[in-house]
GROMACS .gro file of N, CA and C in nm:
model
  462
    1MET      N    1   1.395  -0.687   0.373
    1MET     CA    2   1.499  -0.668   0.275
    1MET      C    3   1.492  -0.524   0.222
    2THR      N    4   1.608  -0.460   0.215
    2THR     CA    5   1.615  -0.323   0.168
    2THR      C    6   1.716  -0.315   0.054
    3THR      N    7   1.679  -0.244  -0.053
    3THR     CA    8   1.771  -0.216  -0.163
    3THR      C    9   1.781  -0.064  -0.174
    4ASP      N   10   1.851  -0.017  -0.276
    4ASP     CA   11   1.862   0.128  -0.296
    4ASP      C   12   1.730   0.192  -0.335
    5THR      N   13   1.636   0.111  -0.387
    5THR     CA   14   1.510   0.168  -0.435
    5THR      C   15   1.386   0.096  -0.383
    6SER      N   16   1.400   0.010  -0.284
    6SER     CA   17   1.281  -0.056  -0.229
    6SER      C   18   1.307  -0.110  -0.090
    7ILE      N   19   1.197  -0.131  -0.020
    7ILE     CA   20   1.199  -0.195   0.112
    7ILE      C   21   1.092  -0.304   0.107
    8SER      N   22   1.125  -0.423   0.155
    8SER     CA   23   1.026  -0.531   0.166
    8SER      C   24   1.032  -0.589   0.307
    9VAL      N   25   0.914  -0.617   0.361
    9VAL     CA   26   0.904  -0.686   0.489
    9VAL      C   27   0.810  -0.804   0.471
   10GLN      N   28   0.828  -0.906   0.552
   10GLN     CA   29   0.743  -1.025   0.541
   10GLN      C   30   0.704  -1.074   0.679
   11ARG      N   31   0.585  -1.130   0.686
   11ARG     CA   32   0.534  -1.188   0.811
   11ARG      C   33   0.432  -1.294   0.776
   12THR      N   34   0.431  -1.403   0.852
   12THR     CA   35   0.325  -1.502   0.837
   12THR      C   36   0.211  -1.463   0.930
   13ILE      N   37   0.092  -1.456   0.873
   13ILE     CA   38  -0.028  -1.417   0.948
   13ILE      C   39  -0.123  -1.536   0.952
   14ASP      N   40  -0.179  -1.562   1.070
   14ASP     CA   41  -0.270  -1.674   1.089
   14ASP      C   42  -0.408  -1.639   1.035
   15ALA      N   43  -0.418  -1.641   0.903
   15ALA     CA   44  -0.544  -1.614   0.834
   15ALA      C   45  -0.529  -1.663   0.690
   16SER      N   46  -0.641  -1.693   0.628
   16SER     CA   47  -0.638  -1.736   0.489
   16SER      C   48  -0.602  -1.618   0.399
   17SER      N   49  -0.548  -1.647   0.282
   17SER     CA   50  -0.517  -1.540   0.187
   17SER      C   51  -0.646  -1.470   0.145
   18GLN      N   52  -0.757  -1.543   0.140
   18GLN     CA   53  -0.886  -1.484   0.104
   18GLN      C   54  -0.928  -1.380   0.207
   19ALA      N   55  -0.916  -1.412   0.336
   19ALA     CA   56  -0.954  -1.317   0.441
   19ALA      C   57  -0.864  -1.193   0.438
   20LEU      N   58  -0.736  -1.213   0.415
   20LEU     CA   59  -0.642  -1.100   0.408
   20LEU      C   60  -0.671  -1.013   0.287
   21PHE      N   61  -0.694  -1.076   0.173
   21PHE     CA   62  -0.722  -1.002   0.050
   21PHE      C   63  -0.851  -0.922   0.063
   22ASP      N   64  -0.948  -0.978   0.133
   22ASP     CA   65  -1.074  -0.909   0.155
   22ASP      C   66  -1.051  -0.775   0.226
   23VAL      N   67  -0.961  -0.773   0.323
   23VAL     CA   68  -0.928  -0.649   0.394
   23VAL      C   69  -0.847  -0.556   0.304
   24LEU      N   70  -0.743  -0.609   0.239
   24LEU     CA   71  -0.655  -0.527   0.157
   24LEU      C   72  -0.726  -0.463   0.038
   25SER      N   73  -0.823  -0.531  -0.019
   25SER     CA   74  -0.890  -0.480  -0.139
   25SER      C   75  -1.002  -0.382  -0.107
   26ASN      N   76  -1.018  -0.349   0.020
   26ASN     CA   77  -1.121  -0.254   0.063
   26ASN      C   78  -1.053  -0.125   0.110
   27PRO      N   79  -1.048  -0.021   0.026
   27PRO     CA   80  -0.981   0.104   0.066
   27PRO      C   81  -1.035   0.164   0.196
   28GLU      N   82  -1.159   0.133   0.233
   28GLU     CA   83  -1.213   0.183   0.360
   28GLU      C   84  -1.131   0.133   0.479
   29ARG      N   85  -1.058   0.023   0.462
   29ARG     CA   86  -0.979  -0.037   0.571
   29ARG      C   87  -0.834   0.011   0.572
   30HIS      N   88  -0.791   0.087   0.471
   30HIS     CA   89  -0.649   0.120   0.458
   30HIS      C   90  -0.596   0.208   0.571
   31ALA      N   91  -0.677   0.299   0.625
   31ALA     CA   92  -0.631   0.380   0.738
   31ALA      C   93  -0.602   0.291   0.859
   32GLU      N   94  -0.682   0.188   0.876
   32GLU     CA   95  -0.664   0.091   0.984
   32GLU      C   96  -0.533   0.013   0.968
   33LEU      N   97  -0.491  -0.009   0.844
   33LEU     CA   98  -0.371  -0.088   0.816
   33LEU      C   99  -0.243  -0.006   0.816
   34ASP      N  100  -0.253   0.121   0.784
   34ASP     CA  101  -0.137   0.206   0.761
   34ASP      C  102  -0.047   0.220   0.883
   35GLY      N  103   0.077   0.177   0.870
   35GLY     CA  104   0.173   0.190   0.979
   35GLY      C  105   0.249   0.322   0.977
   36SER      N  106   0.233   0.402   0.870
   36SER     CA  107   0.306   0.529   0.859
   36SER      C  108   0.235   0.643   0.930
   37GLY      N  109   0.103   0.630   0.948
   37GLY     CA  110   0.026   0.737   1.008
   37GLY      C  111  -0.018   0.843   0.908
   38PHE      N  112   0.012   0.825   0.780
   38PHE     CA  113  -0.024   0.924   0.679
   38PHE      C  114  -0.168   0.909   0.629
   39VAL      N  115  -0.222   0.786   0.625
   39VAL     CA  116  -0.354   0.760   0.569
   39VAL      C  117  -0.461   0.793   0.674
   40LEU      N  118  -0.552   0.883   0.638
   40LEU     CA  119  -0.662   0.921   0.728
   40LEU      C  120  -0.789   0.845   0.698
   41SER      N  121  -0.826   0.836   0.569
   41SER     CA  122  -0.950   0.769   0.529
   41SER      C  123  -0.954   0.757   0.378
   42ASP      N  124  -1.050   0.678   0.330
   42ASP     CA  125  -1.070   0.672   0.185
   42ASP      C  126  -1.170   0.780   0.146
   43GLU      N  127  -1.173   0.813   0.020
   43GLU     CA  128  -1.264   0.914  -0.032
   43GLU      C  129  -1.368   0.845  -0.120
   44ARG      N  130  -1.467   0.781  -0.055
   44ARG     CA  131  -1.575   0.713  -0.127
   44ARG      C  132  -1.523   0.617  -0.234
   45SER      N  133  -1.432   0.531  -0.195
   45SER     CA  134  -1.372   0.438  -0.291
   45SER      C  135  -1.447   0.306  -0.295
   46ASP      N  136  -1.448   0.246  -0.412
   46ASP     CA  137  -1.507   0.113  -0.429
   46ASP      C  138  -1.402   0.007  -0.395
   47ARG      N  139  -1.450  -0.114  -0.371
   47ARG     CA  140  -1.358  -0.226  -0.352
   47ARG      C  141  -1.271  -0.241  -0.476
   48ILE      N  142  -1.146  -0.275  -0.455
   48ILE     CA  143  -1.053  -0.294  -0.566
   48ILE      C  144  -1.083  -0.429  -0.632
   49THR      N  145  -1.105  -0.423  -0.765
   49THR     CA  146  -1.142  -0.545  -0.838
   49THR      C  147  -1.056  -0.572  -0.960
   50GLY      N  148  -0.959  -0.485  -0.990
   50GLY     CA  149  -0.875  -0.511  -1.106
   50GLY      C  150  -0.776  -0.400  -1.134
   51THR      N  151  -0.682  -0.429  -1.222
   51THR     CA  152  -0.581  -0.330  -1.259
   51THR      C  153  -0.647  -0.214  -1.336
   52GLY      N  154  -0.584  -0.098  -1.324
   52GLY     CA  155  -0.634   0.022  -1.390
   52GLY      C  156  -0.732   0.101  -1.304
   53GLN      N  157  -0.789   0.038  -1.203
   53GLN     CA  158  -0.882   0.105  -1.115
   53GLN      C  159  -0.807   0.212  -1.033
   54VAL      N  160  -0.874   0.322  -1.001
   54VAL     CA  161  -0.815   0.429  -0.922
   54VAL      C  162  -0.899   0.449  -0.797
   55PHE      N  163  -0.832   0.455  -0.682
   55PHE     CA  164  -0.902   0.488  -0.558
   55PHE      C  165  -0.832   0.606  -0.492
   56ARG      N  166  -0.910   0.692  -0.427
   56ARG     CA  167  -0.859   0.816  -0.368
   56ARG      C  168  -0.856   0.803  -0.216
   57MET      N  169  -0.745   0.851  -0.158
   57MET     CA  170  -0.729   0.846  -0.013
   57MET      C  171  -0.707   0.987   0.041
   58ASN      N  172  -0.757   1.012   0.163
   58ASN     CA  173  -0.731   1.135   0.237
   58ASN      C  174  -0.610   1.110   0.325
   59MET      N  175  -0.512   1.198   0.315
   59MET     CA  176  -0.383   1.178   0.380
   59MET      C  177  -0.343   1.302   0.459
   60SER      N  178  -0.240   1.288   0.542
   60SER     CA  179  -0.182   1.402   0.611
   60SER      C  180  -0.037   1.370   0.645
   61GLY      N  181   0.049   1.467   0.623
   61GLY     CA  182   0.190   1.449   0.657
   61GLY      C  183   0.269   1.575   0.634
   62PRO      N  184   0.373   1.596   0.712
   62PRO     CA  185   0.454   1.717   0.699
   62PRO      C  186   0.525   1.726   0.564
   63HIS      N  187   0.551   1.611   0.500
   63HIS     CA  188   0.618   1.611   0.369
   63HIS      C  189   0.533   1.679   0.261
   64MET      N  190   0.401   1.692   0.286
   64MET     CA  191   0.312   1.758   0.191
   64MET      C  192   0.250   1.883   0.253
   65GLY      N  193   0.301   1.927   0.367
   65GLY     CA  194   0.252   2.049   0.430
   65GLY      C  195   0.119   2.033   0.501
   66GLY      N  196   0.082   1.909   0.538
   66GLY     CA  197  -0.044   1.886   0.608
   66GLY      C  198  -0.134   1.792   0.532
   67ASP      N  199  -0.264   1.826   0.527
   67ASP     CA  200  -0.363   1.739   0.463
   67ASP      C  201  -0.353   1.745   0.311
   68TYR      N  202  -0.375   1.629   0.248
   68TYR     CA  203  -0.374   1.619   0.103
   68TYR      C  204  -0.448   1.492   0.062
   69GLN      N  205  -0.467   1.473  -0.067
   69GLN     CA  206  -0.531   1.351  -0.119
   69GLN      C  207  -0.438   1.285  -0.220
   70THR      N  208  -0.451   1.153  -0.230
   70THR     CA  209  -0.377   1.079  -0.331
   70THR      C  210  -0.474   1.001  -0.419
   71ASP      N  211  -0.435   0.986  -0.545
   71ASP     CA  212  -0.501   0.893  -0.636
   71ASP      C  213  -0.407   0.774  -0.649
   72ASN      N  214  -0.463   0.655  -0.633
   72ASN     CA  215  -0.385   0.532  -0.634
   72ASN      C  216  -0.433   0.445  -0.749
   73THR      N  217  -0.344   0.422  -0.845
   73THR     CA  218  -0.378   0.345  -0.964
   73THR      C  219  -0.332   0.201  -0.944
   74VAL      N  220  -0.426   0.108  -0.953
   74VAL     CA  221  -0.396  -0.034  -0.931
   74VAL      C  222  -0.313  -0.086  -1.048
   75THR      N  223  -0.193  -0.136  -1.015
   75THR     CA  224  -0.098  -0.183  -1.116
   75THR      C  225  -0.082  -0.335  -1.115
   76GLY      N  226  -0.129  -0.399  -1.009
   76GLY     CA  227  -0.120  -0.543  -0.999
   76GLY      C  228  -0.240  -0.598  -0.924
   77TYR      N  229  -0.302  -0.700  -0.980
   77TYR     CA  230  -0.420  -0.759  -0.917
   77TYR      C  231  -0.428  -0.907  -0.954
   78ASP      N  232  -0.418  -0.991  -0.853
   78ASP     CA  233  -0.439  -1.134  -0.867
   78ASP      C  234  -0.514  -1.176  -0.741
   79LYS      N  235  -0.645  -1.192  -0.752
   79LYS     CA  236  -0.731  -1.212  -0.637
   79LYS      C  237  -0.672  -1.315  -0.540
   80ASN      N  238  -0.665  -1.275  -0.414
   80ASN     CA  239  -0.614  -1.355  -0.302
   80ASN      C  240  -0.463  -1.379  -0.306
   81HIS      N  241  -0.391  -1.313  -0.402
   81HIS     CA  242  -0.246  -1.334  -0.412
   81HIS      C  243  -0.164  -1.206  -0.425
   82LEU      N  244  -0.214  -1.106  -0.497
   82LEU     CA  245  -0.134  -0.987  -0.525
   82LEU      C  246  -0.223  -0.865  -0.538
   83LEU      N  247  -0.178  -0.755  -0.475
   83LEU     CA  248  -0.244  -0.626  -0.492
   83LEU      C  249  -0.135  -0.520  -0.490
   84ALA      N  250  -0.130  -0.437  -0.594
   84ALA     CA  251  -0.028  -0.333  -0.604
   84ALA      C  252  -0.089  -0.207  -0.661
   85TRP      N  253  -0.035  -0.091  -0.619
   85TRP     CA  254  -0.080   0.036  -0.674
   85TRP      C  255   0.031   0.139  -0.670
   86GLN      N  256   0.023   0.232  -0.766
   86GLN     CA  257   0.113   0.347  -0.767
   86GLN      C  258   0.035   0.467  -0.715
   87THR      N  259   0.101   0.544  -0.630
   87THR     CA  260   0.040   0.657  -0.562
   87THR      C  261   0.085   0.789  -0.624
   88ALA      N  262  -0.008   0.885  -0.632
   88ALA     CA  263   0.023   1.019  -0.684
   88ALA      C  264  -0.064   1.121  -0.613
   89PRO      N  265  -0.015   1.246  -0.602
   89PRO     CA  266  -0.104   1.351  -0.553
   89PRO      C  267  -0.231   1.353  -0.641
   90ALA      N  268  -0.346   1.373  -0.579
   90ALA     CA  269  -0.474   1.368  -0.650
   90ALA      C  270  -0.471   1.454  -0.775
   91GLY      N  271  -0.521   1.397  -0.884
   91GLY     CA  272  -0.531   1.469  -1.010
   91GLY      C  273  -0.404   1.468  -1.093
   92THR      N  274  -0.301   1.395  -1.050
   92THR     CA  275  -0.176   1.390  -1.126
   92THR      C  276  -0.143   1.245  -1.163
   93GLU      N  277  -0.052   1.230  -1.258
   93GLU     CA  278  -0.007   1.097  -1.297
   93GLU      C  279   0.090   1.043  -1.193
   94PRO      N  280   0.089   0.912  -1.169
   94PRO     CA  281   0.182   0.855  -1.072
   94PRO      C  282   0.328   0.880  -1.113
   95PRO      N  283   0.409   0.933  -1.019
   95PRO     CA  284   0.549   0.959  -1.050
   95PRO      C  285   0.639   0.836  -1.039
   96GLY      N  286   0.584   0.723  -0.991
   96GLY     CA  287   0.662   0.600  -0.998
   96GLY      C  288   0.679   0.519  -0.872
   97TRP      N  289   0.633   0.567  -0.756
   97TRP     CA  290   0.648   0.479  -0.640
   97TRP      C  291   0.527   0.389  -0.627
   98GLU      N  292   0.551   0.271  -0.573
   98GLU     CA  293   0.449   0.166  -0.576
   98GLU      C  294   0.447   0.089  -0.444
   99TRP      N  295   0.328   0.047  -0.406
   99TRP     CA  296   0.305  -0.040  -0.291
   99TRP      C  297   0.260  -0.176  -0.343
  100VAL      N  298   0.322  -0.282  -0.297
  100VAL     CA  299   0.292  -0.417  -0.346
  100VAL      C  300   0.269  -0.510  -0.226
  101TRP      N  301   0.153  -0.570  -0.223
  101TRP     CA  302   0.118  -0.672  -0.123
  101TRP      C  303   0.112  -0.807  -0.193
  102GLU      N  304   0.193  -0.903  -0.145
  102GLU     CA  305   0.194  -1.038  -0.201
  102GLU      C  306   0.152  -1.136  -0.091
  103LEU      N  307   0.059  -1.225  -0.126
  103LEU     CA  308   0.005  -1.322  -0.032
  103LEU      C  309   0.037  -1.463  -0.081
  104THR      N  310   0.106  -1.541   0.003
  104THR     CA  311   0.142  -1.678  -0.033
  104THR      C  312   0.082  -1.771   0.072
  105PRO      N  313  -0.023  -1.847   0.036
  105PRO     CA  314  -0.085  -1.936   0.134
  105PRO      C  315   0.015  -2.038   0.190
  106GLU      N  316   0.005  -2.060   0.320
  106GLU     CA  317   0.083  -2.163   0.389
  106GLU      C  318  -0.019  -2.252   0.461
  107GLY      N  319  -0.088  -2.333   0.383
  107GLY     CA  320  -0.199  -2.410   0.437
  107GLY      C  321  -0.326  -2.329   0.425
  108SER      N  322  -0.432  -2.375   0.490
  108SER     CA  323  -0.562  -2.308   0.473
  108SER      C  324  -0.582  -2.190   0.568
  109GLU      N  325  -0.505  -2.183   0.676
  109GLU     CA  326  -0.527  -2.076   0.774
  109GLU      C  327  -0.402  -1.999   0.811
  110ALA      N  328  -0.304  -1.994   0.721
  110ALA     CA  329  -0.185  -1.911   0.742
  110ALA      C  330  -0.138  -1.863   0.606
  111THR      N  331  -0.086  -1.741   0.605
  111THR     CA  332  -0.042  -1.680   0.480
  111THR      C  333   0.085  -1.599   0.505
  112ALA      N  334   0.185  -1.621   0.420
  112ALA     CA  335   0.303  -1.536   0.422
  112ALA      C  336   0.269  -1.409   0.345
  113VAL      N  337   0.282  -1.295   0.411
  113VAL     CA  338   0.249  -1.167   0.350
  113VAL      C  339   0.378  -1.086   0.333
  114THR      N  340   0.402  -1.042   0.211
  114THR     CA  341   0.516  -0.956   0.183
  114THR      C  342   0.462  -0.820   0.139
  115LEU      N  343   0.511  -0.715   0.204
  115LEU     CA  344   0.475  -0.578   0.169
  115LEU      C  345   0.602  -0.510   0.118
  116THR      N  346   0.593  -0.457  -0.004
  116THR     CA  347   0.707  -0.389  -0.065
  116THR      C  348   0.669  -0.244  -0.097
  117TYR      N  349   0.759  -0.155  -0.062
  117TYR     CA  350   0.750  -0.012  -0.095
  117TYR      C  351   0.864   0.013  -0.193
  118ASP      N  352   0.831   0.041  -0.318
  118ASP     CA  353   0.930   0.048  -0.425
  118ASP      C  354   0.923   0.184  -0.495
  119TRP      N  355   1.034   0.256  -0.493
  119TRP     CA  356   1.040   0.385  -0.561
  119TRP      C  357   1.140   0.381  -0.678
  120GLY      N  358   1.168   0.261  -0.727
  120GLY     CA  359   1.264   0.242  -0.835
  120GLY      C  360   1.222   0.299  -0.969
  121LYS      N  361   1.093   0.324  -0.989
  121LYS     CA  362   1.045   0.378  -1.117
  121LYS      C  363   1.037   0.530  -1.117
  122VAL      N  364   1.074   0.595  -1.005
  122VAL     CA  365   1.073   0.741  -0.999
  122VAL      C  366   1.195   0.792  -1.075
  123THR      N  367   1.170   0.872  -1.179
  123THR     CA  368   1.279   0.922  -1.262
  123THR      C  369   1.304   1.071  -1.243
  124ASP      N  370   1.213   1.141  -1.178
  124ASP     CA  371   1.227   1.285  -1.157
  124ASP      C  372   1.326   1.309  -1.042
  125ARG      N  373   1.447   1.353  -1.078
  125ARG     CA  374   1.553   1.372  -0.978
  125ARG      C  375   1.516   1.477  -0.873
  126ALA      N  376   1.447   1.583  -0.914
  126ALA     CA  377   1.406   1.687  -0.819
  126ALA      C  378   1.309   1.628  -0.717
  127LEU      N  379   1.217   1.544  -0.764
  127LEU     CA  380   1.121   1.480  -0.674
  127LEU      C  381   1.193   1.385  -0.578
  128LEU      N  382   1.288   1.310  -0.629
  128LEU     CA  383   1.365   1.219  -0.544
  128LEU      C  384   1.436   1.296  -0.433
  129ALA      N  385   1.492   1.411  -0.466
  129ALA     CA  386   1.561   1.493  -0.366
  129ALA      C  387   1.463   1.558  -0.269
  130GLN      N  388   1.349   1.602  -0.322
  130GLN     CA  389   1.249   1.671  -0.240
  130GLN      C  390   1.188   1.578  -0.136
  131ILE      N  391   1.150   1.458  -0.178
  131ILE     CA  392   1.081   1.366  -0.088
  131ILE      C  393   1.180   1.294   0.002
  132GLY      N  394   1.299   1.265  -0.047
  132GLY     CA  395   1.396   1.195   0.035
  132GLY      C  396   1.356   1.051   0.061
  133PHE      N  397   1.347   0.972  -0.044
  133PHE     CA  398   1.309   0.832  -0.031
  133PHE      C  399   1.414   0.757   0.050
  134PRO      N  400   1.374   0.663   0.131
  134PRO     CA  401   1.235   0.623   0.154
  134PRO      C  402   1.164   0.716   0.252
  135LEU      N  403   1.048   0.759   0.215
  135LEU     CA  404   0.967   0.845   0.301
  135LEU      C  405   0.911   0.765   0.419
  136VAL      N  406   0.885   0.637   0.395
  136VAL     CA  407   0.828   0.549   0.497
  136VAL      C  408   0.935   0.449   0.539
  137PRO      N  409   0.966   0.441   0.670
  137PRO     CA  410   1.071   0.351   0.716
  137PRO      C  411   1.026   0.204   0.726
  138VAL      N  412   1.123   0.116   0.738
  138VAL     CA  413   1.097  -0.028   0.753
  138VAL      C  414   0.999  -0.052   0.868
  139SER      N  415   1.017   0.017   0.979
  139SER     CA  416   0.931  -0.005   1.097
  139SER      C  417   0.784   0.022   1.065
  140ALA      N  418   0.756   0.120   0.980
  140ALA     CA  419   0.617   0.150   0.943
  140ALA      C  420   0.558   0.038   0.859
  141LEU      N  421   0.638  -0.022   0.771
  141LEU     CA  422   0.591  -0.137   0.694
  141LEU      C  423   0.564  -0.256   0.786
  142GLU      N  424   0.653  -0.278   0.881
  142GLU     CA  425   0.632  -0.386   0.978
  142GLU      C  426   0.505  -0.361   1.059
  143ASP      N  427   0.482  -0.235   1.096
  143ASP     CA  428   0.359  -0.199   1.169
  143ASP      C  429   0.235  -0.227   1.082
  144SER      N  430   0.246  -0.201   0.951
  144SER     CA  431   0.134  -0.228   0.861
  144SER      C  432   0.100  -0.378   0.860
  145LEU      N  433   0.202  -0.462   0.860
  145LEU     CA  434   0.177  -0.607   0.866
  145LEU      C  435   0.111  -0.646   0.997
  146GLY      N  436   0.156  -0.587   1.107
  146GLY     CA  437   0.092  -0.612   1.237
  146GLY      C  438  -0.052  -0.565   1.239
  147ASN      N  439  -0.076  -0.450   1.178
  147ASN     CA  440  -0.213  -0.396   1.172
  147ASN      C  441  -0.303  -0.487   1.087
  148LEU      N  442  -0.248  -0.542   0.979
  148LEU     CA  443  -0.325  -0.634   0.895
  148LEU      C  444  -0.359  -0.760   0.975
  149ALA      N  445  -0.263  -0.811   1.051
  149ALA     CA  446  -0.289  -0.929   1.134
  149ALA      C  447  -0.400  -0.901   1.235
  150SER      N  448  -0.397  -0.783   1.296
  150SER     CA  449  -0.502  -0.744   1.391
  150SER      C  450  -0.637  -0.728   1.322
  151ALA      N  451  -0.636  -0.673   1.202
  151ALA     CA  452  -0.761  -0.648   1.129
  151ALA      C  453  -0.834  -0.776   1.095
  152VAL      N  454  -0.762  -0.884   1.065
  152VAL     CA  455  -0.829  -1.009   1.030
  152VAL      C  456  -0.862  -1.094   1.151
  153SER      N  457  -0.800  -1.065   1.265
  153SER     CA  458  -0.828  -1.145   1.385
  153SER      C  459  -0.939  -1.084   1.469
  154GLY      N  460  -0.973  -0.956   1.439
  154GLY     CA  461  -1.071  -0.886   1.521
  154GLY      C  462  -1.208  -0.887   1.475
   0.00000   0.00000   0.00000
């Protein structure tokens, strides 16, 4: 589903919500999951355990002129059900775009996973024009879901 300010994709993955959340809440695994190709690695991040926590990622992309880092502030946390964060260039406040992973168990060994990329809270018009949202296409989000499925089956 796509709106003017967000993209959501969904897939049922043959794994428990606990197994999926275990992968998602570990920033060390995020490069493995990333379908955009921007995430290179985490920067000595701890497992995500609650809202307000910040984890740093090493990134690369032409939109930022090459290598850069992001600080990701956890905005939603419900163990085995929800994980969300707002991303910002390292050392700055989040300008408003957010990644949201929602896990809905479908029995004990299958989970409906929804990944949403939402830039609806970005209010800086110059930034909106500069970045050209959505920066990440639907196909990259779908690839992220496929990568998550592979990560829990391997």
